mmCIF file with all atom_site columns, C-alpha atoms and ligand atoms in Angstrom:
data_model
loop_
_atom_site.group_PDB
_atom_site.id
_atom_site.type_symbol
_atom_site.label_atom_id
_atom_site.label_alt_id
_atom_site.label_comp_id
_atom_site.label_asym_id
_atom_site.label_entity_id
_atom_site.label_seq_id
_atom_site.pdbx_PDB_ins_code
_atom_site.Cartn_x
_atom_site.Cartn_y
_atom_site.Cartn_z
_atom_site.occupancy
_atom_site.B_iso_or_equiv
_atom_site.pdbx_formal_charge
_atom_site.auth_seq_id
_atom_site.auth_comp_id
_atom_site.auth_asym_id
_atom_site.auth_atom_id
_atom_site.pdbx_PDB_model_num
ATOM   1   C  CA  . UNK W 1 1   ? 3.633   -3.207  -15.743 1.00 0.00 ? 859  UNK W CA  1
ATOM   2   C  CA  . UNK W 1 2   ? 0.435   -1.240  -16.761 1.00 0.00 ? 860  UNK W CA  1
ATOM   3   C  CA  . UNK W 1 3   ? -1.880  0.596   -14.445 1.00 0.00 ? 861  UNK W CA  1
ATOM   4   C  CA  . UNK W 1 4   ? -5.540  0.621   -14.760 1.00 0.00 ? 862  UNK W CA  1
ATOM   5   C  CA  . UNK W 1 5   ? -5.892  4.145   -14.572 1.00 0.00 ? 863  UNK W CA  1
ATOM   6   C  CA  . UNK W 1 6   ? -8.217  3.842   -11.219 1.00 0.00 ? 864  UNK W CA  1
ATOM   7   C  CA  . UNK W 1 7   ? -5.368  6.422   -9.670  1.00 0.00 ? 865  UNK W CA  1
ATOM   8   C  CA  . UNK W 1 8   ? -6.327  9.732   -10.974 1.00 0.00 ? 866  UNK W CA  1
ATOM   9   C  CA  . UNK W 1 9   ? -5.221  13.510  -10.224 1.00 0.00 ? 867  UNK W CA  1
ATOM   10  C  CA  . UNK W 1 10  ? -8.856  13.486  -8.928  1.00 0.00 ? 868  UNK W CA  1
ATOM   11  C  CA  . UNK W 1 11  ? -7.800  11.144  -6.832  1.00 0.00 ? 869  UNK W CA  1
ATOM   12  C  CA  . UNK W 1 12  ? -4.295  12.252  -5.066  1.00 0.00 ? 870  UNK W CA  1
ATOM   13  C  CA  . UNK W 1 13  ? -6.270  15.328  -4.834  1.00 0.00 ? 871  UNK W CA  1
ATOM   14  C  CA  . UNK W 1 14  ? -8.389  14.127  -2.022  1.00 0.00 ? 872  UNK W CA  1
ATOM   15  C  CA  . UNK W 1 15  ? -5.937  11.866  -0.573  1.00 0.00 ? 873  UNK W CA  1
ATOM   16  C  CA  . UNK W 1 16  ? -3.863  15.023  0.207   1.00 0.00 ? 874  UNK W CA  1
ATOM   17  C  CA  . UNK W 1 17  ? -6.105  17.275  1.097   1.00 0.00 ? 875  UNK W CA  1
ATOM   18  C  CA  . UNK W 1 18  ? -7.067  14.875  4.128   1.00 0.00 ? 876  UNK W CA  1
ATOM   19  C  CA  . UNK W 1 19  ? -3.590  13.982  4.601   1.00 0.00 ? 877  UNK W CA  1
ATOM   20  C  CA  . UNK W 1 20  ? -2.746  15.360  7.779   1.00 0.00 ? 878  UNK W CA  1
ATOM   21  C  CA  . UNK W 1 21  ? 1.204   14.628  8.356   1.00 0.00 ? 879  UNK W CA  1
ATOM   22  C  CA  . UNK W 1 22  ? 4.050   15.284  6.441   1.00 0.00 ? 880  UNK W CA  1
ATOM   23  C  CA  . UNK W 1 23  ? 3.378   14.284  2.051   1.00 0.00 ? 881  UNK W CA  1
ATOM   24  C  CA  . UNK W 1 24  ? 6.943   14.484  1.618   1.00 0.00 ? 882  UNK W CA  1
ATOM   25  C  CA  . UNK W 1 25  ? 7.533   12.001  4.726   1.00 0.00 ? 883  UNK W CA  1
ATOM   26  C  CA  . UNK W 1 26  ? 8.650   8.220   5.270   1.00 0.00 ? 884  UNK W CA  1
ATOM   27  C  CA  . UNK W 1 27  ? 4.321   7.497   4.784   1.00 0.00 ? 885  UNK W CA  1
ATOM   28  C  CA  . UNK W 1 28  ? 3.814   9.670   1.994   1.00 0.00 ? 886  UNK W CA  1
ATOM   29  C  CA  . UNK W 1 29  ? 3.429   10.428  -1.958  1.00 0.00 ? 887  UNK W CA  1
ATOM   30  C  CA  . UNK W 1 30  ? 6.706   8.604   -2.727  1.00 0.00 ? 888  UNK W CA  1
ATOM   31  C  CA  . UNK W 1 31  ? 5.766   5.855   -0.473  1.00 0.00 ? 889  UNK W CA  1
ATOM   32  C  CA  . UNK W 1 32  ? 2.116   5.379   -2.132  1.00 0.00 ? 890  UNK W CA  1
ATOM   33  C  CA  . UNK W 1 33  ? 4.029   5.521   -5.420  1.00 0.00 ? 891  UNK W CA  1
ATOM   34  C  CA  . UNK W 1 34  ? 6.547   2.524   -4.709  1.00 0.00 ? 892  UNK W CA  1
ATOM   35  C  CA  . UNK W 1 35  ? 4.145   0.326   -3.225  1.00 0.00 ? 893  UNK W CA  1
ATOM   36  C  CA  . UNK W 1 36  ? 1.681   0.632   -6.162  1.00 0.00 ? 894  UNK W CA  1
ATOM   37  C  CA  . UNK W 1 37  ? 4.537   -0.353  -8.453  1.00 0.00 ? 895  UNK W CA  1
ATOM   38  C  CA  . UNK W 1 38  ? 5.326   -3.062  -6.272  1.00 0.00 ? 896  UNK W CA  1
ATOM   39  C  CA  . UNK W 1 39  ? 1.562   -3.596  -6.125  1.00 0.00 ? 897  UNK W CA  1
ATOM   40  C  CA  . UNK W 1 40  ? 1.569   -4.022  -9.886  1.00 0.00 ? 898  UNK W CA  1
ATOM   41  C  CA  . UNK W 1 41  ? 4.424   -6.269  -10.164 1.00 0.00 ? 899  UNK W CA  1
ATOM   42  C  CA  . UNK W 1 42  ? 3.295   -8.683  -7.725  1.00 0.00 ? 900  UNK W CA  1
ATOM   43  C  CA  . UNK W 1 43  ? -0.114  -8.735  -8.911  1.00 0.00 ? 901  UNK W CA  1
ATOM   44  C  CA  . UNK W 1 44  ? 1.149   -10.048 -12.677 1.00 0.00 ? 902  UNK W CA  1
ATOM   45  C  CA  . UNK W 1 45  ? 2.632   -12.654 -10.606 1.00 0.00 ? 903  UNK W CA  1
ATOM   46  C  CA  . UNK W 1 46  ? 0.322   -13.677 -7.778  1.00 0.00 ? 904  UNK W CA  1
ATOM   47  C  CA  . UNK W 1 47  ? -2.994  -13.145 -9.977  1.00 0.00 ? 905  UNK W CA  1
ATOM   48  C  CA  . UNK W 1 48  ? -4.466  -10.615 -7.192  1.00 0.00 ? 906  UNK W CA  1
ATOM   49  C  CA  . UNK W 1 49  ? -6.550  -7.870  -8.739  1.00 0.00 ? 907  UNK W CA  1
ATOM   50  C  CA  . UNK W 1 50  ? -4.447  -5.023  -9.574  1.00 0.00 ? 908  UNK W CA  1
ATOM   51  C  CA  . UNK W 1 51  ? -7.263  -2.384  -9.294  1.00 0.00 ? 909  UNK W CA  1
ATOM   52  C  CA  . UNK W 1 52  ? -7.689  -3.120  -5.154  1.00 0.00 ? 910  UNK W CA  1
ATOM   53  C  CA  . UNK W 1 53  ? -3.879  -3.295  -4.370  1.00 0.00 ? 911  UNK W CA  1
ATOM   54  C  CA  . UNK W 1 54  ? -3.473  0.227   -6.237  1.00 0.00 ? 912  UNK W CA  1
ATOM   55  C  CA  . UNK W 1 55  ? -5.945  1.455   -3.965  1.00 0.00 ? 913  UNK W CA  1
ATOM   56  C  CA  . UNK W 1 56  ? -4.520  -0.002  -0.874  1.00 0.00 ? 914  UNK W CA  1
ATOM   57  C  CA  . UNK W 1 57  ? -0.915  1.687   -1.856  1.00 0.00 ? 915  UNK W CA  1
ATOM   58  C  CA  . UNK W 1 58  ? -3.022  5.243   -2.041  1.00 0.00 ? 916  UNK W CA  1
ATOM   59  C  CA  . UNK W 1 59  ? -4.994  4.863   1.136   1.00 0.00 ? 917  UNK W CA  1
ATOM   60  C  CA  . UNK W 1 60  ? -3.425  2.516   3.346   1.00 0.00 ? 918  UNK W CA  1
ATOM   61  C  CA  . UNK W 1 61  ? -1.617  4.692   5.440   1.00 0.00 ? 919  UNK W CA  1
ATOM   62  C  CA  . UNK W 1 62  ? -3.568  8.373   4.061   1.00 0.00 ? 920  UNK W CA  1
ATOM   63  C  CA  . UNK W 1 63  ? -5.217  8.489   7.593   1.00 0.00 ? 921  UNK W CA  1
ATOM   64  C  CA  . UNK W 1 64  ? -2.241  8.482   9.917   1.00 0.00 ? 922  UNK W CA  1
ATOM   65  C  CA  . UNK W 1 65  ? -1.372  11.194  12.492  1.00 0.00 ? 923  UNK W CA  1
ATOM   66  C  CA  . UNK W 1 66  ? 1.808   10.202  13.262  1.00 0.00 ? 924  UNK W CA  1
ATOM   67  C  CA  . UNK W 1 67  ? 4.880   8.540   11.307  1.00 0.00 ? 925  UNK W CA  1
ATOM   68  C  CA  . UNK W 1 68  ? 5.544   6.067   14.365  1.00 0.00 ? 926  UNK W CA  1
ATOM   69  C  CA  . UNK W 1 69  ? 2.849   3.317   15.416  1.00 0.00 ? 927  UNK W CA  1
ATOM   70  C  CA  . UNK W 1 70  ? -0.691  4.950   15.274  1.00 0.00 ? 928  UNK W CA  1
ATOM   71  C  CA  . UNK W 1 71  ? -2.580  2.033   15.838  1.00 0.00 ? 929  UNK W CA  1
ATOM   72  C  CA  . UNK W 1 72  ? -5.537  3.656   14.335  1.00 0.00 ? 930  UNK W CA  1
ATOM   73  C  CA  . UNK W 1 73  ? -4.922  4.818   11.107  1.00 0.00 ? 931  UNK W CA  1
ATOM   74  C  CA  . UNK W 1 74  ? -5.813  0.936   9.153   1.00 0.00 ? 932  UNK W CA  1
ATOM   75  C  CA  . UNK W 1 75  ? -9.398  1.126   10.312  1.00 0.00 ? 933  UNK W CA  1
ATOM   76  C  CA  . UNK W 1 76  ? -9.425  4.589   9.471   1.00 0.00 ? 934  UNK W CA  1
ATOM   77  C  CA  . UNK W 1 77  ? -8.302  3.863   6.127   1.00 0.00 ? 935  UNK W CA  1
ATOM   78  C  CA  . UNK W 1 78  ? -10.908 1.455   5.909   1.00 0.00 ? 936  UNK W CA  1
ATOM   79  C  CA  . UNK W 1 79  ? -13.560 4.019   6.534   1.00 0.00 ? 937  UNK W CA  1
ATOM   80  C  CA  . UNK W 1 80  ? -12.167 6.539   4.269   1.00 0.00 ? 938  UNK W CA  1
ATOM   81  C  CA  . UNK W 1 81  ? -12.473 3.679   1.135   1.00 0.00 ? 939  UNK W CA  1
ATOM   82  C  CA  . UNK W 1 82  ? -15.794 3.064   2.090   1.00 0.00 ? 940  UNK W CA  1
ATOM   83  C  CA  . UNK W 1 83  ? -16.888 6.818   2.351   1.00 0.00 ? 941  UNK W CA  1
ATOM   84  C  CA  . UNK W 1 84  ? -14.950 7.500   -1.322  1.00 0.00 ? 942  UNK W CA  1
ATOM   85  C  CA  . UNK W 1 85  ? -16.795 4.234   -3.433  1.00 0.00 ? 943  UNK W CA  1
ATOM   86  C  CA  . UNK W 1 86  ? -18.747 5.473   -5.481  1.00 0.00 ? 944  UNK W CA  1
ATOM   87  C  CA  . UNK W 1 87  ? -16.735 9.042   -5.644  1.00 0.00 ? 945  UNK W CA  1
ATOM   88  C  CA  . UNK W 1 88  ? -13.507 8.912   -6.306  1.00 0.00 ? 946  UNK W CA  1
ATOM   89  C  CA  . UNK W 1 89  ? -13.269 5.952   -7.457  1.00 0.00 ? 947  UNK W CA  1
ATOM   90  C  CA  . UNK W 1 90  ? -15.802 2.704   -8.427  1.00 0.00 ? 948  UNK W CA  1
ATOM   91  C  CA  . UNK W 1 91  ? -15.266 -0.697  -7.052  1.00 0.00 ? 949  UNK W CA  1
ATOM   92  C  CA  . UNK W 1 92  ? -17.719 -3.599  -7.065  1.00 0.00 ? 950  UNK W CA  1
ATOM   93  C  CA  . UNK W 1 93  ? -18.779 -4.793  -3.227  1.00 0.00 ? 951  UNK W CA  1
ATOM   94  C  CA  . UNK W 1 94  ? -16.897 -7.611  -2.860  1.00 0.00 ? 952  UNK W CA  1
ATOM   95  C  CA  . UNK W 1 95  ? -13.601 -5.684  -3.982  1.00 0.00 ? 953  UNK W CA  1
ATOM   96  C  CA  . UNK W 1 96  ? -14.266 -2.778  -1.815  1.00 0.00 ? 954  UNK W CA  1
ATOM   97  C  CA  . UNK W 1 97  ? -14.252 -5.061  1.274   1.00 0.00 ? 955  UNK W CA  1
ATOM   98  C  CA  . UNK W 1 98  ? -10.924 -6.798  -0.005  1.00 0.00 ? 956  UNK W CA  1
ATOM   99  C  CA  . UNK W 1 99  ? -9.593  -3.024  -0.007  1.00 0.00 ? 957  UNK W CA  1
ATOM   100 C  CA  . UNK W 1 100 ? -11.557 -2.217  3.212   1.00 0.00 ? 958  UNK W CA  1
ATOM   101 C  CA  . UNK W 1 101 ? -9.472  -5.516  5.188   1.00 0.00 ? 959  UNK W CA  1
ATOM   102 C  CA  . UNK W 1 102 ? -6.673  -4.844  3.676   1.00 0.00 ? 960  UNK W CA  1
ATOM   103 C  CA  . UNK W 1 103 ? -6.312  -1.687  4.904   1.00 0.00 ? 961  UNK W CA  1
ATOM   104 C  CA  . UNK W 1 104 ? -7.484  -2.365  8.282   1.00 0.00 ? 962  UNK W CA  1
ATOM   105 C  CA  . UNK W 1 105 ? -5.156  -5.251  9.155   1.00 0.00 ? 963  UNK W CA  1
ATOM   106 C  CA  . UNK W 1 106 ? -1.950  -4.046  7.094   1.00 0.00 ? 964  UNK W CA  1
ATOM   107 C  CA  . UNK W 1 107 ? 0.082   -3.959  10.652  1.00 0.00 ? 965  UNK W CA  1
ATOM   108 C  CA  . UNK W 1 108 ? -1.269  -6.384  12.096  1.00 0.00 ? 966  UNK W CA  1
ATOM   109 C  CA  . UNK W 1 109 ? 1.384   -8.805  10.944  1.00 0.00 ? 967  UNK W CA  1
ATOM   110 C  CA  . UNK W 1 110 ? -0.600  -11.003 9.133   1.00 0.00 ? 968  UNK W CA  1
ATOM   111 C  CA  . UNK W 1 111 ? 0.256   -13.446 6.156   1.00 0.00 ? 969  UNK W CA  1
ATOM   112 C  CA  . UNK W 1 112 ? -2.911  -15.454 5.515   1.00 0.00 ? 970  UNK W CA  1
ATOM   113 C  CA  . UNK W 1 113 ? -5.706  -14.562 3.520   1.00 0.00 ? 971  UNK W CA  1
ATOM   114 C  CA  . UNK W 1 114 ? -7.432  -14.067 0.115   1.00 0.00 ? 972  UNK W CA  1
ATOM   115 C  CA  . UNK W 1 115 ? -4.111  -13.596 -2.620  1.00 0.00 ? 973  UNK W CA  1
ATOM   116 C  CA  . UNK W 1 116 ? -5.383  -9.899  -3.351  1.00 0.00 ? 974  UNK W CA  1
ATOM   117 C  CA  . UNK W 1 117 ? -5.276  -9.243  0.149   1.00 0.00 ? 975  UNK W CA  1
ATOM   118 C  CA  . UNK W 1 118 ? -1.931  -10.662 0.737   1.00 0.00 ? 976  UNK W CA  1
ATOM   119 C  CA  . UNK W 1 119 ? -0.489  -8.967  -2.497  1.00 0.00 ? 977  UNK W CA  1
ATOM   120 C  CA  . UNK W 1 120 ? -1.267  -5.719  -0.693  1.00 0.00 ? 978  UNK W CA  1
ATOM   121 C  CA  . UNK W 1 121 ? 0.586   -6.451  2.705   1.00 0.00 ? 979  UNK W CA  1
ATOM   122 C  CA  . UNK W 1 122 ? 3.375   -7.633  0.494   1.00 0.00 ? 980  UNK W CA  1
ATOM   123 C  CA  . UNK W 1 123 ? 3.903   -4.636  -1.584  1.00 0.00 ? 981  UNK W CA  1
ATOM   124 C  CA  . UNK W 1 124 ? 3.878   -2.592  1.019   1.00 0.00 ? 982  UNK W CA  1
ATOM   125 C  CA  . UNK W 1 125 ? 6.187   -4.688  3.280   1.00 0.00 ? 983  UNK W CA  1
ATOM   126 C  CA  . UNK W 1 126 ? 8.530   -4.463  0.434   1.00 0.00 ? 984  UNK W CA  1
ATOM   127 C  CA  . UNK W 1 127 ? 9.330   -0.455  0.751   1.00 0.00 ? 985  UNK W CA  1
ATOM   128 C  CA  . UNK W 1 128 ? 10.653  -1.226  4.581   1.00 0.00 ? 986  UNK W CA  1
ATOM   129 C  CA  . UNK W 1 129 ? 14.070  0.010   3.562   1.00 0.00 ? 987  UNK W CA  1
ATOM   130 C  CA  . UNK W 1 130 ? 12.746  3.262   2.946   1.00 0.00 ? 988  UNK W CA  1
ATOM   131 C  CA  . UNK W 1 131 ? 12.863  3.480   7.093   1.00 0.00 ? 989  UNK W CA  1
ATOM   132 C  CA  . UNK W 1 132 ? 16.184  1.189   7.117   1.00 0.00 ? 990  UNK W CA  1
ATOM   133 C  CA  . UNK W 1 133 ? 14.587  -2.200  7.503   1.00 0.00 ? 991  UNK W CA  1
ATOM   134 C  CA  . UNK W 1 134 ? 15.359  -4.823  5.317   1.00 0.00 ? 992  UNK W CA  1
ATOM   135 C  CA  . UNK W 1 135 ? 12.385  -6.679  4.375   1.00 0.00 ? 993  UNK W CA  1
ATOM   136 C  CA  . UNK W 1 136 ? 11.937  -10.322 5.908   1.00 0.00 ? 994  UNK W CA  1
ATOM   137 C  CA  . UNK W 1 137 ? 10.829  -12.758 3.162   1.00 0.00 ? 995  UNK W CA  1
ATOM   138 C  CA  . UNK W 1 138 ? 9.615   -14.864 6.226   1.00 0.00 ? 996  UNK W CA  1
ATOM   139 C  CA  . UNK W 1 139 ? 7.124   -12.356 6.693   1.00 0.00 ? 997  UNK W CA  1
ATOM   140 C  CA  . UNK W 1 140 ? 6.244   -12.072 3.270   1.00 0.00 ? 998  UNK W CA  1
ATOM   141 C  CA  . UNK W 1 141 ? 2.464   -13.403 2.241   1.00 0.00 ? 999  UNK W CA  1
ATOM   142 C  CA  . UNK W 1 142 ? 2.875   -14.646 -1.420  1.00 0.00 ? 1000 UNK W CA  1
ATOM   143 C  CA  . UNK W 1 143 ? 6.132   -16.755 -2.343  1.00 0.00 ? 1001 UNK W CA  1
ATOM   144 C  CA  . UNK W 1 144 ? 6.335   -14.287 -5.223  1.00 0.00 ? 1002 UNK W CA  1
ATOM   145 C  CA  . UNK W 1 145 ? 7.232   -11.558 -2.540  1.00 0.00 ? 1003 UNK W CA  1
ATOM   146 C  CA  . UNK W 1 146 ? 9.944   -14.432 -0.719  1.00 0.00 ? 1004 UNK W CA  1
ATOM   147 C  CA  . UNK W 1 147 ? 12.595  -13.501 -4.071  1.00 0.00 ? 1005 UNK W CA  1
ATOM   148 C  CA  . UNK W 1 148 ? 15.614  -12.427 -3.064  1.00 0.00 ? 1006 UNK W CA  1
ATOM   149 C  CA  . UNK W 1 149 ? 15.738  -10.427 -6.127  1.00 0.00 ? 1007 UNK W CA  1
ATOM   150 C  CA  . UNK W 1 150 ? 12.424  -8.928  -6.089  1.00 0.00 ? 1008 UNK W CA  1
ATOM   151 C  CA  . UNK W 1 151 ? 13.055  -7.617  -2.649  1.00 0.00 ? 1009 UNK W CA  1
ATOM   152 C  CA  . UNK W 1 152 ? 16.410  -6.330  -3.829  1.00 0.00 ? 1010 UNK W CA  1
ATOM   153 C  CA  . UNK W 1 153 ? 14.729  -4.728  -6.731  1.00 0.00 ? 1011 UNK W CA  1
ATOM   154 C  CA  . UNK W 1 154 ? 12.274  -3.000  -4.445  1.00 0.00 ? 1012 UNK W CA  1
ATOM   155 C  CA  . UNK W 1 155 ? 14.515  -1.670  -2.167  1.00 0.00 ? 1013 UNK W CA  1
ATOM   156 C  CA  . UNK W 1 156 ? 17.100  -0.498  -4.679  1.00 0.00 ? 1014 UNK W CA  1
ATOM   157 C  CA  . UNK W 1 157 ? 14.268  2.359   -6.303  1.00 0.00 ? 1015 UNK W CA  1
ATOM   158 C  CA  . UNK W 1 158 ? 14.416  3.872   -2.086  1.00 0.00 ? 1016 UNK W CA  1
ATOM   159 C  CA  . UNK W 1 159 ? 16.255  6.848   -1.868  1.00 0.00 ? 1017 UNK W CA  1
ATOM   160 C  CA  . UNK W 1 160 ? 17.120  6.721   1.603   1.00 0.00 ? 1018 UNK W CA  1
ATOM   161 C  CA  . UNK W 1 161 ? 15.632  10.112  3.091   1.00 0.00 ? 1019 UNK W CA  1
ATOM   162 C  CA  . UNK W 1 162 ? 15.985  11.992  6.771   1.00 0.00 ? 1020 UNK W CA  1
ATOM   163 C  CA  . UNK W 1 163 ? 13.020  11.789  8.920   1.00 0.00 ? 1021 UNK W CA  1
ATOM   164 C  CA  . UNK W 1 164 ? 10.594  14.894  8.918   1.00 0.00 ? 1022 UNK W CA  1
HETATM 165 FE FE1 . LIG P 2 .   ? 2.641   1.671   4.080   1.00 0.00 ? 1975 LIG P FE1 1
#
């Protein structure tokens, strides 16, 4: 597993300074950090391009206000990638609006889509256990994601934490 060195200090930087809940919480830094390693190990396996779903495990949820629904904070995600292109970090168009729907939709349940897309949802469907859901490899996008032992892998780097 190898990053591509898109997620910088630089980077993190800006995602926290706009982060306005809890870094330390069930959405946070150690959240970001498990779903880009899931990111990366699905992407070997599904062929989606690694550089978007690191992205989408740094900004997906970096807009919420709240840890509980916040229907809000996918599109703005979305906006925030769009406002950093070009900045913090440089994607071509038509990966910026993979990482621009990915964001947006990642709760809205969906499993169809373009397999860089879908590797997204699915790496960060498999940190549920971090808030004491199992993940469902019926809802999983990619059958690389459906492994029993991939999920069991995922969940076993969570370090089961108290909300706040
Ligand atoms: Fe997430």
């Amino acid at each position: 597993m190898t990053d591509n060195g898109i997620i910088t200090p630089d980077l993190i930087r800006v995602i926290q300074q706009g982060y306005a809940i809890n870094w330390n919480g069930i959405h946070g830094i150690s959240h970001f950090q498990r779903v880009r390693e899931n990111g990366l190990k699905l992407s070997g396996l599904t062929g989606a391009n690694p550089s978007v779903v690191e992205l989408f495990a740094f900004f997906h949820d970096s807009k919420r206000i709240n840890d509980a629904g916040d229907p809000g904070h996918g599109s703005r995600a979305a906006e925030f990638v769009r406002k950093l292109n070009g900045s913090a970090f440089f994607l071509e168009r038509d990966e910026l609006e993979l990482l621009a729907f990915a964001c947006e939709h990642h709760t809205d349940g969906l499993t169809e889509g373009d397999i860089t897309v879908q590797t997204c949802w699915d790496s960060d469907r498999l940190d549920l256990w971090r808030a004491s859901i199992w993940p469902d490899r019926d809802r999983m996008c990619t059958e690389a994601a459906r492994s029993e032992e991939l999920i069991r892998w995922a969940s076993s780097r969570i370090r089961l934490q108290s909300p706040g």
